Coordinates of N, CA and C in Angstrom, one line a residue:
M241 N -0.8 23.0 5.1 CA -0.2 21.8 4.6 C 0.0 21.9 3.1
A242 N 1.3 22.0 2.8 CA 1.6 22.1 1.4 C 1.7 20.8 0.6
A243 N 1.6 19.7 1.3 CA 1.7 18.4 0.7 C 0.4 18.0 0.1
R244 N 0.5 17.2 -1.0 CA -0.7 16.6 -1.6 C -1.1 15.4 -0.9
V245 N -2.3 15.4 -0.5 CA -2.8 14.2 0.3 C -4.2 13.9 -0.3
S246 N -4.4 12.6 -0.4 CA -5.8 12.1 -1.0 C -5.9 10.7 -0.3
T247 N -6.5 10.7 1.0 CA -6.6 9.4 1.7 C -8.0 9.3 2.3
I248 N -8.3 8.1 2.6 CA -9.4 7.7 3.4 C -9.1 6.6 4.3
W249 N -9.5 6.7 5.6 CA -9.1 5.7 6.6 C -10.3 5.0 7.1
F250 N -10.2 3.8 7.4 CA -11.3 2.9 7.9 C -10.8 2.3 9.2
L251 N -11.5 2.7 10.3 CA -11.1 2.2 11.7 C -12.2 1.3 12.2
G252 N -12.0 0.1 12.3 CA -13.0 -0.9 12.8 C -13.0 -1.0 14.3
G253 N -13.3 0.2 14.9 CA -13.3 0.2 16.3 C -12.0 0.3 17.0
A254 N -10.9 0.6 16.2 CA -9.5 0.6 16.7 C -9.1 2.0 16.8
D255 N -8.1 2.2 17.7 CA -7.4 3.5 17.8 C -6.3 3.6 16.8
A256 N -6.5 4.4 15.8 CA -5.5 4.4 14.7 C -4.1 4.7 15.2
R257 N -3.9 5.7 16.1 CA -2.6 6.1 16.5 C -1.9 4.9 17.2
T258 N -2.6 4.2 18.0 CA -2.0 3.0 18.7 C -1.6 1.9 17.7
E259 N -2.5 1.6 16.8 CA -2.3 0.5 15.8 C -1.1 0.9 14.9
L260 N -1.1 2.1 14.4 CA 0.0 2.5 13.5 C 1.3 2.7 14.1
S261 N 1.3 3.0 15.4 CA 2.6 3.2 16.1 C 3.4 1.9 16.1
K262 N 2.8 0.7 15.8 CA 3.5 -0.6 15.8 C 4.1 -0.7 14.4
Y263 N 3.9 0.2 13.5 CA 4.3 0.1 12.0 C 4.2 -1.3 11.5
P264 N 2.9 -1.7 11.4 CA 2.7 -3.1 11.0 C 2.9 -3.3 9.4
Q265 N 3.2 -4.5 9.0 CA 3.4 -4.7 7.6 C 2.0 -4.8 6.9
P266 N 1.9 -4.2 5.7 CA 0.6 -4.3 5.0 C 0.3 -5.7 4.5
D267 N -0.9 -6.1 4.6 CA -1.4 -7.4 4.2 C -1.7 -7.3 2.6
Q268 N -0.9 -8.0 1.9 CA -1.0 -7.8 0.4 C -2.4 -8.4 -0.1
T269 N -2.7 -9.6 0.4 CA -4.0 -10.2 0.0 C -5.2 -9.3 0.3
E270 N -5.2 -8.8 1.5 CA -6.4 -8.0 1.9 C -6.3 -6.6 1.1
A271 N -5.1 -6.1 0.9 CA -5.1 -4.9 0.1 C -5.6 -5.0 -1.2
L272 N -5.3 -6.2 -1.9 CA -5.9 -6.4 -3.3 C -7.3 -6.6 -3.2
K273 N -7.8 -7.2 -2.2 CA -9.3 -7.5 -2.0 C -10.0 -6.1 -1.9
I274 N -9.5 -5.1 -1.1 CA -10.0 -3.8 -1.0 C -10.0 -3.1 -2.3
A275 N -8.9 -3.1 -3.0 CA -8.8 -2.4 -4.3 C -9.7 -3.0 -5.3
M276 N -10.0 -4.3 -5.3 CA -11.0 -4.9 -6.2 C -12.4 -4.6 -5.9
S277 N -12.6 -4.4 -4.6 CA -14.0 -3.9 -4.2 C -14.2 -2.5 -4.6
L278 N -13.2 -1.6 -4.6 CA -13.4 -0.3 -5.0 C -13.5 -0.1 -6.5
Y279 N -12.7 -1.0 -7.3 CA -12.7 -0.9 -8.7 C -13.0 -2.3 -9.3
P280 N -14.2 -2.7 -9.2 CA -14.6 -4.1 -9.6 C -14.4 -4.4 -11.0
D281 N -14.3 -3.4 -11.9 CA -14.2 -3.7 -13.4 C -12.8 -3.5 -13.9
K282 N -11.8 -3.5 -12.9 CA -10.4 -3.2 -13.3 C -9.5 -4.4 -12.9
E283 N -8.3 -4.3 -13.5 CA -7.3 -5.2 -13.2 C -6.2 -4.5 -12.5
F284 N -5.2 -5.2 -11.8 CA -4.2 -4.5 -11.0 C -2.9 -5.2 -11.2
E285 N -1.9 -4.2 -11.3 CA -0.5 -4.6 -11.4 C 0.2 -4.3 -10.1
S286 N 0.7 -5.2 -9.3 CA 1.3 -5.0 -8.1 C 2.6 -4.2 -8.2
L287 N 2.7 -3.1 -7.3 CA 3.9 -2.4 -7.3 C 4.8 -2.5 -6.0
G288 N 4.3 -3.5 -5.2 CA 5.0 -3.7 -3.9 C 4.7 -2.6 -2.9
P289 N 5.3 -2.8 -1.7 CA 5.1 -1.9 -0.6 C 5.7 -0.5 -0.9
Q290 N 5.0 0.6 -0.4 CA 5.4 1.9 -0.7 C 5.1 2.8 0.6
P291 N 5.9 3.7 1.0 CA 5.7 4.5 2.2 C 4.5 5.4 2.0
L292 N 3.8 5.7 3.1 CA 2.7 6.6 3.0 C 3.1 8.0 2.6
S293 N 4.2 8.5 3.0 CA 4.7 9.8 2.5 C 4.7 9.9 1.0
M294 N 4.8 8.9 0.3 CA 4.8 8.9 -1.2 C 3.4 8.5 -1.7
A295 N 2.8 7.5 -1.1 CA 1.5 7.0 -1.5 C 0.4 8.0 -1.4
A296 N 0.5 8.9 -0.4 CA -0.7 9.9 -0.2 C -0.7 10.9 -1.3
T297 N 0.4 11.1 -2.1 CA 0.5 12.0 -3.3 C 0.0 11.3 -4.6
V298 N -0.7 10.3 -4.4 CA -1.1 9.3 -5.5 C -1.6 10.1 -6.7
S299 N -1.2 9.6 -8.0 CA -1.6 10.2 -9.2 C -2.7 9.3 -9.8
P300 N -3.5 9.9 -10.8 CA -4.6 9.1 -11.4 C -4.0 7.8 -12.0
G301 N -4.7 6.7 -12.0 CA -4.3 5.5 -12.5 C -3.6 4.6 -11.5
Y302 N -3.5 5.0 -10.3 CA -2.9 4.2 -9.3 C -3.7 4.2 -8.0
V303 N -3.5 3.2 -7.1 CA -4.2 3.2 -5.8 C -3.2 2.5 -4.9
F304 N -3.2 3.0 -3.7 CA -2.4 2.4 -2.7 C -3.3 2.1 -1.5
V305 N -3.0 0.8 -0.9 CA -3.8 0.3 0.1 C -3.0 -0.2 1.3
G306 N -3.3 0.2 2.5 CA -2.7 -0.3 3.6 C -3.7 -1.1 4.5
A307 N -3.5 -2.3 4.7 CA -4.5 -3.2 5.4 C -3.7 -3.7 6.7
Y308 N -4.2 -3.3 7.8 CA -3.4 -3.8 9.1 C -4.4 -4.3 10.1
G309 N -5.2 -5.3 9.7 CA -6.1 -5.8 10.7 C -7.4 -4.9 10.7
R310 N -7.5 -4.2 11.9 CA -8.7 -3.4 12.1 C -8.6 -1.9 11.5
V311 N -7.4 -1.6 11.0 CA -7.2 -0.3 10.4 C -6.8 -0.5 9.0
S312 N -7.4 0.3 8.1 CA -7.1 0.2 6.7 C -7.1 1.7 6.1
V313 N -6.3 1.9 5.1 CA -6.2 3.2 4.4 C -6.2 3.0 2.9
V314 N -6.8 3.9 2.2 CA -6.7 3.9 0.7 C -6.3 5.2 0.3
C315 N -5.3 5.3 -0.7 CA -4.9 6.5 -1.3 C -5.3 6.5 -2.7
S316 N -6.1 7.4 -3.2 CA -6.6 7.5 -4.5 C -6.9 8.9 -4.9
S317 N -6.6 9.3 -6.1 CA -6.8 10.7 -6.6 C -8.2 11.1 -6.6
E318 N -9.2 10.0 -6.6 CA -10.6 10.3 -6.6 C -11.0 10.9 -5.3
L319 N -10.2 10.8 -4.3 CA -10.6 11.3 -2.9 C -10.3 12.8 -2.7
S320 N -9.7 13.4 -3.8 CA -9.5 14.9 -3.8 C -10.8 15.6 -4.2
T321 N -11.7 15.5 -3.3 CA -13.0 16.1 -3.6 C -13.3 17.4 -2.9
F322 N -14.0 18.3 -3.5 CA -14.3 19.6 -2.9 C -15.5 19.3 -1.9
V323 N -16.3 18.4 -2.1 CA -17.5 18.2 -1.3 C -17.4 16.8 -0.7
P324 N -16.9 16.6 0.5 CA -16.7 15.3 1.1 C -18.0 14.6 1.4
S325 N -19.1 15.3 1.6 CA -20.5 14.7 1.9 C -21.0 14.0 0.7
K326 N -20.5 14.3 -0.5 CA -21.0 13.7 -1.7 C -20.1 12.4 -2.1
L327 N -19.2 12.0 -1.2 CA -18.4 10.8 -1.6 C -19.4 9.6 -1.8
P328 N -19.2 8.9 -2.8 CA -20.0 7.7 -3.1 C -20.0 6.7 -2.0
D329 N -21.1 6.0 -1.8 CA -21.3 5.0 -0.7 C -20.2 3.9 -0.9
S330 N -19.8 3.7 -2.1 CA -18.9 2.5 -2.4 C -17.5 2.7 -1.6
W331 N -17.3 4.0 -1.2 CA -16.0 4.3 -0.5 C -16.2 4.1 1.0
H332 N -17.3 3.8 1.5 CA -17.5 3.7 2.9 C -17.5 2.2 3.3
L333 N -16.2 1.8 3.7 CA -15.9 0.4 3.9 C -15.8 0.1 5.3
S334 N -15.9 1.0 6.3 CA -15.8 0.6 7.7 C -16.9 -0.3 8.1
A335 N -16.5 -1.3 8.9 CA -17.6 -2.2 9.5 C -18.4 -1.4 10.4
E336 N -19.5 -2.0 10.8 CA -20.4 -1.4 11.7 C -19.7 -1.2 13.1
G337 N -19.9 0.0 13.6 CA -19.2 0.4 14.9 C -17.9 1.0 14.6
G338 N -17.5 1.3 13.4 CA -16.2 1.9 13.0 C -16.4 3.3 12.6
S339 N -15.2 3.9 12.3 CA -15.2 5.3 11.8 C -14.5 5.3 10.4
T340 N -14.9 6.4 9.6 CA -14.3 6.6 8.4 C -13.7 8.1 8.4
L341 N -12.5 8.3 8.0 CA -11.9 9.6 8.0 C -11.4 9.9 6.6
L342 N -11.8 11.0 6.1 CA -11.3 11.5 4.8 C -10.4 12.7 5.0
I343 N -9.2 12.7 4.5 CA -8.2 13.8 4.5 C -7.8 14.1 3.1
S344 N -8.0 15.4 2.6 CA -7.6 15.7 1.3 C -7.0 17.1 1.3
S345 N -5.9 17.3 0.5 CA -5.2 18.5 0.4 C -4.7 18.6 -1.1
V346 N -5.0 19.8 -1.7 CA -4.6 20.0 -3.1 C -3.8 21.3 -3.2
P347 N -2.4 21.2 -3.3 CA -1.7 22.4 -3.3 C -2.0 23.4 -4.4
E348 N -2.4 22.9 -5.6 CA -2.6 23.8 -6.8 C -3.7 24.7 -6.5
T349 N -4.8 24.3 -5.8 CA -5.9 25.2 -5.5 C -5.9 25.6 -4.0
A350 N -4.9 25.3 -3.2 CA -4.9 25.5 -1.8 C -6.1 25.0 -1.1
Q351 N -6.6 24.0 -1.5 CA -7.9 23.4 -1.0 C -7.5 22.4 0.1
G352 N -8.3 22.4 1.2 CA -8.1 21.4 2.3 C -9.5 20.9 2.6
S353 N -9.6 19.6 2.8 CA -10.9 19.0 3.2 C -10.7 17.9 4.2
F354 N -11.6 17.7 5.1 CA -11.7 16.5 5.9 C -13.1 16.2 6.3
A355 N -13.3 14.9 6.7 CA -14.7 14.5 7.1 C -14.6 13.3 8.0
L356 N -15.6 13.2 8.9 CA -15.7 12.0 9.8 C -17.0 11.5 9.7
W357 N -17.0 10.1 9.5 CA -18.3 9.3 9.6 C -18.2 8.3 10.8
E358 N -19.2 8.2 11.6 CA -19.3 7.3 12.6 C -20.5 6.4 12.4
N359 N -20.3 5.1 12.4 CA -21.4 4.1 12.2 C -22.1 4.5 10.9
G360 N -21.4 4.9 9.9 CA -22.0 5.3 8.6 C -22.7 6.6 8.6
E361 N -22.7 7.3 9.6 CA -23.4 8.7 9.7 C -22.3 9.8 9.6
L362 N -22.5 10.8 8.8 CA -21.6 11.9 8.7 C -21.7 12.8 9.9
R363 N -20.6 12.9 10.6 CA -20.5 13.7 11.8 C -19.9 15.1 11.6
R364 N -19.0 15.2 10.7 CA -18.3 16.5 10.5 C -17.7 16.5 9.1
S365 N -17.9 17.6 8.4 CA -17.3 17.7 7.0 C -16.9 19.2 6.8
F366 N -15.8 19.3 6.3 CA -15.3 20.7 6.0 C -14.5 20.7 4.8
S367 N -14.7 21.7 3.9 CA -13.9 21.9 2.7 C -13.8 23.3 2.3
A368 N -12.6 23.8 2.0 CA -12.5 25.2 1.6 C -11.3 25.5 0.9
I369 N -11.2 26.7 0.3 CA -10.0 27.3 -0.3 C -9.9 28.6 0.6
P370 N -8.7 29.3 0.5 CA -8.5 30.4 1.5 C -9.6 31.5 1.5
I371 N -10.3 31.6 0.4 CA -11.3 32.7 0.4 C -12.7 32.3 0.3
D372 N -13.0 30.9 0.4 CA -14.4 30.4 0.2 C -14.5 29.1 1.0
I373 N -15.5 29.0 1.7 CA -15.9 27.7 2.4 C -16.8 27.0 1.5
V374 N -16.5 25.8 1.0 CA -17.3 25.0 0.1 C -18.3 24.2 0.9
E375 N -17.9 23.6 2.0 CA -18.7 22.8 2.8 C -18.4 22.9 4.3
N376 N -19.3 23.0 5.1 CA -19.1 23.1 6.6 C -20.3 22.5 7.3
L377 N -20.2 21.2 7.6 CA -21.3 20.5 8.1 C -21.0 19.9 9.5
G378 N -21.9 19.7 10.3 CA -21.7 19.1 11.6 C -21.2 20.1 12.7
I379 N -21.0 19.6 13.9 CA -20.5 20.3 15.0 C -18.9 20.3 15.0
P380 N -18.3 21.5 15.0 CA -16.8 21.5 15.0 C -16.3 20.7 16.2
Q381 N -15.1 20.1 15.9 CA -14.4 19.3 16.9 C -13.7 20.3 17.9
T382 N -13.4 19.7 19.1 CA -12.7 20.7 20.0 C -11.4 21.2 19.6
W383 N -10.6 20.4 18.8 CA -9.3 20.9 18.4 C -9.4 22.0 17.3
E384 N -10.6 22.2 16.8 CA -10.8 23.2 15.8 C -10.9 24.6 16.3
L385 N -11.2 24.8 17.6 CA -11.5 26.1 18.2 C -10.4 27.1 18.1
E386 N -9.1 26.7 18.2 CA -8.0 27.7 18.1 C -7.9 28.1 16.7
F387 N -8.4 27.4 15.6 CA -8.4 27.9 14.3 C -9.4 29.0 14.0
W388 N -10.7 28.6 14.4 CA -11.7 29.6 14.3 C -11.5 30.8 15.1
A389 N -10.7 30.7 16.3 CA -10.4 31.9 17.1 C -9.3 32.8 16.5
G390 N -8.8 32.4 15.4 CA -7.8 33.2 14.7 C -6.4 33.0 15.2
N391 N -6.1 31.9 15.9 CA -4.7 31.6 16.4 C -3.8 31.1 15.2
H392 N -4.3 30.8 14.0 CA -3.4 30.4 13.0 C -3.8 31.2 11.7
P393 N -3.5 32.5 11.7 CA -4.0 33.3 10.6 C -3.2 33.1 9.3
L394 N -3.8 33.4 8.2 CA -3.1 33.3 6.9 C -2.0 34.4 6.9
R395 N -0.9 34.0 6.2 CA 0.2 35.0 6.1 C 0.4 35.4 4.6
Y396 N 0.6 36.6 4.5 CA 0.7 37.1 3.1 C 2.1 37.8 2.9
P397 N 2.6 37.8 1.7 CA 3.9 38.4 1.4 C 3.8 39.9 1.6
P398 N 4.9 40.5 1.9 CA 5.0 42.0 2.1 C 4.4 42.7 1.0
G399 N 3.5 43.7 1.2 CA 2.9 44.5 0.2 C 1.5 43.9 -0.3
I400 N 1.2 42.7 0.1 CA 0.0 42.0 -0.4 C -1.1 42.2 0.7
L401 N -2.2 42.8 0.3 CA -3.3 43.0 1.3 C -4.1 41.7 1.3
P402 N -4.6 41.4 2.5 CA -5.5 40.2 2.7 C -6.8 40.5 2.0
D403 N -7.3 39.4 1.4 CA -8.6 39.4 0.8 C -9.6 39.5 1.8
P404 N -10.6 40.4 1.6 CA -11.6 40.6 2.7 C -12.4 39.4 3.1
Q405 N -12.5 38.4 2.2 CA -13.2 37.2 2.4 C -12.3 36.1 2.9
S406 N -11.0 36.4 3.2 CA -10.2 35.3 3.6 C -10.6 34.6 4.9
L407 N -10.4 33.4 5.0 CA -10.7 32.6 6.3 C -9.6 33.0 7.3
P408 N -9.8 32.7 8.6 CA -8.9 33.0 9.7 C -7.7 32.0 9.8
F409 N -7.7 31.1 8.7 CA -6.7 30.0 8.8 C -6.5 29.5 7.3
H410 N -5.5 28.7 7.1 CA -5.3 28.1 5.8 C -6.0 26.8 5.7
P411 N -6.8 26.5 4.8 CA -7.6 25.2 4.8 C -6.6 24.0 4.8
Q412 N -5.5 24.1 4.1 CA -4.6 22.9 4.1 C -4.0 22.7 5.5
Q413 N -3.7 23.7 6.2 CA -3.2 23.6 7.5 C -4.3 23.0 8.5
F414 N -5.5 23.4 8.2 CA -6.6 22.9 8.9 C -6.8 21.4 8.8
A415 N -6.7 20.9 7.5 CA -6.8 19.6 7.2 C -5.7 18.7 7.8
E416 N -4.5 19.3 7.8 CA -3.4 18.6 8.4 C -3.5 18.5 10.0
S417 N -4.1 19.4 10.6 CA -4.4 19.3 12.0 C -5.4 18.2 12.3
A418 N -6.4 18.1 11.4 CA -7.4 17.0 11.5 C -6.7 15.7 11.4
N419 N -5.7 15.6 10.5 CA -5.0 14.3 10.4 C -4.1 14.0 11.6
L420 N -3.5 15.1 12.2 CA -2.7 14.9 13.4 C -3.5 14.5 14.6
E421 N -4.7 15.1 14.7 CA -5.6 14.8 15.8 C -6.1 13.3 15.8
W422 N -6.6 13.0 14.6 CA -7.2 11.7 14.4 C -6.2 10.5 14.3
L423 N -5.1 10.8 13.6 CA -4.2 9.7 13.1 C -2.8 9.7 13.8
G424 N -2.4 10.9 14.3 CA -1.2 11.0 15.1 C 0.1 11.3 14.2
F425 N -0.1 12.0 13.1 CA 1.1 12.4 12.2 C 0.7 13.5 11.4
R426 N 1.8 14.2 10.8 CA 1.6 15.3 9.9 C 2.4 14.8 8.6
Y427 N 2.1 15.4 7.5 CA 2.7 15.2 6.3 C 3.8 16.1 6.0
T428 N 3.9 17.3 6.6 CA 4.9 18.3 6.4 C 5.8 18.3 7.6
G429 N 7.1 18.5 7.2 CA 8.1 18.6 8.2 C 8.5 17.3 8.9
A430 N 9.6 17.3 9.6 CA 10.0 16.1 10.3 C 9.1 15.8 11.5
P431 N 9.0 14.5 11.8 CA 8.0 14.1 12.9 C 8.5 14.7 14.2
R432 N 7.6 15.3 15.0 CA 7.9 15.8 16.3 C 7.8 14.7 17.3
E433 N 8.1 14.9 18.5 CA 8.0 13.9 19.6 C 6.6 13.4 19.6
H434 N 6.4 12.1 19.7 CA 5.1 11.4 19.8 C 4.4 11.4 18.5
E435 N 4.9 11.9 17.4 CA 4.2 11.8 16.2 C 4.8 10.6 15.3
L436 N 3.9 10.1 14.6 CA 4.4 8.9 13.7 C 5.1 9.4 12.5
D437 N 6.0 8.4 12.0 CA 6.8 8.7 10.8 C 6.1 8.2 9.6
T438 N 5.7 9.0 8.6 CA 5.0 8.5 7.4 C 5.8 7.7 6.5
T439 N 7.2 7.9 6.7 CA 8.0 7.1 5.8 C 8.2 5.6 6.3
Q440 N 7.7 5.3 7.5 CA 7.7 4.0 8.1 C 6.4 3.3 8.0
I441 N 5.4 4.0 7.6 CA 4.0 3.4 7.4 C 3.9 2.9 6.0
L442 N 3.8 1.7 5.7 CA 3.9 1.1 4.4 C 2.4 0.7 3.9
L443 N 2.3 0.9 2.6 CA 1.0 0.6 1.9 C 1.4 -0.3 0.7
W444 N 0.4 -1.1 0.2 CA 0.7 -1.9 -1.0 C 0.2 -1.1 -2.2
G445 N 1.1 -0.8 -3.2 CA 0.8 -0.1 -4.4 C 0.3 -1.0 -5.5
F446 N -0.7 -0.4 -6.4 CA -1.2 -1.1 -7.5 C -1.4 0.0 -8.6
K447 N -1.0 -0.5 -9.8 CA -1.4 0.3 -11.0 C -2.7 -0.3 -11.5
I448 N -3.6 0.6 -11.9 CA -4.9 0.2 -12.3 C -4.9 0.0 -13.8
H449 N -5.5 -1.1 -14.3 CA -5.6 -1.3 -15.7 C -7.0 -1.7 -16.2
R450 N -7.3 -1.5 -17.4 CA -8.6 -1.9 -18.0 C -8.4 -3.4 -18.2
P451 N -9.6 -4.2 -18.2 CA -9.5 -5.6 -18.3 C -8.7 -6.1 -19.5
G452 N -7.9 -7.0 -19.3 CA -7.0 -7.5 -20.4 C -5.8 -6.8 -20.6
E453 N -5.5 -5.6 -20.0 CA -4.4 -4.8 -20.3 C -3.3 -5.0 -19.2
A454 N -3.6 -5.6 -18.1 CA -2.5 -5.8 -17.0 C -1.5 -6.8 -17.5
P455 N -0.2 -6.5 -17.3 CA 0.8 -7.4 -17.7 C 0.7 -8.8 -17.0
K456 N 0.9 -9.8 -17.8 CA 0.8 -11.1 -17.2 C 2.1 -11.5 -16.4
P457 N 2.0 -12.1 -15.3 CA 3.2 -12.4 -14.5 C 4.2 -13.3 -15.3
A458 N 5.4 -13.0 -15.2 CA 6.4 -13.9 -16.0 C 6.4 -15.3 -15.5
P459 N 6.5 -16.3 -16.4 CA 6.6 -17.7 -15.9 C 7.9 -17.9 -15.1
P460 N 7.9 -18.8 -14.2 CA 9.1 -19.0 -13.5 C 10.2 -19.6 -14.3
A461 N 11.4 -19.1 -14.1 CA 12.5 -19.6 -14.9 C 12.8 -21.0 -14.6
P462 N 13.2 -21.9 -15.6 CA 13.5 -23.3 -15.3 C 14.8 -23.3 -14.4
V463 N 14.7 -24.3 -13.5 CA 15.8 -24.5 -12.6 C 16.8 -25.5 -13.2
P464 N 18.0 -25.0 -13.5 CA 19.1 -25.9 -14.1 C 19.3 -27.1 -13.2
V465 N 19.5 -28.3 -13.8 CA 19.9 -29.5 -13.1 C 21.4 -29.6 -13.1
P466 N 22.1 -29.5 -12.0 CA 23.5 -29.6 -12.0 C 24.0 -31.0 -12.6
E467 N 25.1 -30.9 -13.4 CA 25.6 -32.1 -13.9 C 26.4 -32.8 -12.8
Q468 N 26.4 -34.1 -12.7 CA 27.1 -34.9 -11.7 C 28.2 -35.7 -12.3
A469 N 29.3 -35.7 -11.7 CA 30.4 -36.6 -12.2 C 30.0 -38.0 -12.0
P470 N 30.5 -38.9 -12.9 CA 30.2 -40.3 -12.8 C 30.7 -40.9 -11.5
T471 N 29.9 -41.7 -10.9 CA 30.2 -42.2 -9.6 C 31.0 -43.5 -9.7
E472 N 32.1 -43.5 -9.1 CA 32.9 -44.7 -9.1 C 32.4 -45.8 -8.1
I473 N 32.3 -47.0 -8.7 CA 31.8 -48.1 -7.8 C 32.9 -48.7 -7.1
P474 N 33.0 -48.7 -5.8 CA 34.1 -49.2 -5.0 C 34.2 -50.7 -5.2
M475 N 35.4 -51.2 -5.3 CA 35.6 -52.6 -5.3 C 35.5 -53.2 -3.9
P476 N 34.9 -54.4 -3.8 CA 34.8 -55.0 -2.5 C 36.2 -55.3 -1.9
E477 N 36.3 -55.2 -0.7 CA 37.6 -55.5 0.0 C 37.8 -57.0 0.0
N478 N 39.2 -57.5 0.1 CA 39.6 -58.9 0.2 C 39.1 -59.7 -1.0
M479 N 38.9 -59.0 -2.1 CA 38.4 -59.8 -3.3 C 39.6 -60.6 -3.9
P480 N 39.4 -61.9 -4.1 CA 40.5 -62.7 -4.6 C 40.9 -62.2 -6.0
P481 N 42.2 -62.4 -6.3 CA 42.6 -62.0 -7.7 C 42.0 -62.8 -8.8
I482 N 41.8 -62.1 -9.9 CA 41.2 -62.7 -11.1 C 42.3 -63.2 -12.0
H483 N 42.3 -64.5 -12.4 CA 43.3 -65.0 -13.3 C 42.6 -65.4 -14.6
D484 N 43.4 -65.2 -15.7 CA 42.9 -65.7 -17.0 C 43.0 -67.2 -17.1
T485 N 42.0 -67.9 -17.1 CA 42.0 -69.4 -17.2 C 42.0 -69.8 -18.7
P486 N 43.0 -70.6 -19.1 CA 43.1 -71.0 -20.5 C 41.9 -71.9 -20.9
V487 N 41.4 -71.7 -22.1 CA 40.3 -72.5 -22.5 C 40.9 -73.7 -23.2
A488 N 40.3 -74.8 -22.8 CA 40.8 -76.1 -23.4 C 40.4 -76.3 -24.8
K489 N 41.3 -76.8 -25.6 CA 41.0 -77.0 -27.0 C 40.0 -78.2 -27.1
P490 N 39.0 -78.1 -28.0 CA 38.1 -79.2 -28.3 C 38.8 -80.3 -28.9
R491 N 38.3 -81.5 -28.8 CA 38.9 -82.7 -29.4 C 37.9 -83.4 -30.3
G492 N 38.5 -84.4 -31.0 CA 37.7 -85.2 -31.9 C 37.0 -84.4 -33.0
R493 N 35.8 -84.8 -33.4 CA 35.0 -84.2 -34.4 C 34.8 -82.7 -34.1
L494 N 34.6 -82.3 -32.9 CA 34.4 -81.0 -32.5 C 35.6 -80.1 -32.9
A495 N 36.8 -80.7 -32.6 CA 38.0 -80.0 -33.0 C 38.1 -79.8 -34.5
R496 N 37.8 -80.8 -35.3 CA 37.9 -80.6 -36.7 C 36.8 -79.7 -37.1
Y497 N 35.7 -79.6 -36.5 CA 34.6 -78.7 -36.9 C 35.1 -77.3 -36.7
F498 N 35.8 -77.0 -35.7 CA 36.3 -75.6 -35.4 C 37.6 -75.3 -36.1
G499 N 38.2 -76.3 -36.8 CA 39.4 -76.1 -37.5 C 40.7 -76.4 -36.7
F500 N 40.5 -77.1 -35.5 CA 41.7 -77.5 -34.8 C 42.2 -78.8 -35.4
K501 N 43.5 -78.9 -35.3 CA 44.1 -80.2 -35.7 C 44.5 -81.0 -34.5

């Protein structure tokens, strides 16, 4: 696997392949809740939904979370660990009866890692570079046998002799096979038949800030009130004509008072 991958999956008793095949929309509220539980002293700037194909390559300072009911995933650069068994307990978010899956791949060092926890207990952990196994705990899974049997050997350029300590497989390819077995998709190459498409699996992205540094949301723009033309008052129908009635001149002393002769 040449792709950079730094993910951890939480399965609350659900089959990930089945749940993800529906390509559910990520729950923004739940995603923020998970991010806050992992980084309780930080603030977050929402980046909107992002595809897993991009989110899995997460850089420091960002976190991507997909919350889909009983299945959740977090992408963080802190998960690119050489020793999966040393992952802090704060990252174990699966509910009782669920599973936790860690998949990590670092192209710069050709490192591949994966781990499986069930009911909070570590069942399998592997991490290596092509010439050294860093961690190899638990009983190998059935799908691993063909790798240990040498069916996926390392390939070297012409004229380059293999290192005598080389593994019988590439650790990154090993990690990708774990991802395919457990989750139903690969990060490299176009999806094959019955494989999920990582460009269609959406996560909610957040930029991580120190307290007080996250940008404040812009206030809503005022809504302009449309100007209305003056409303004409309709005249009642069959209205009798209005005539100017002459005013009678005052008489007597009243006439003299107003200046009439």
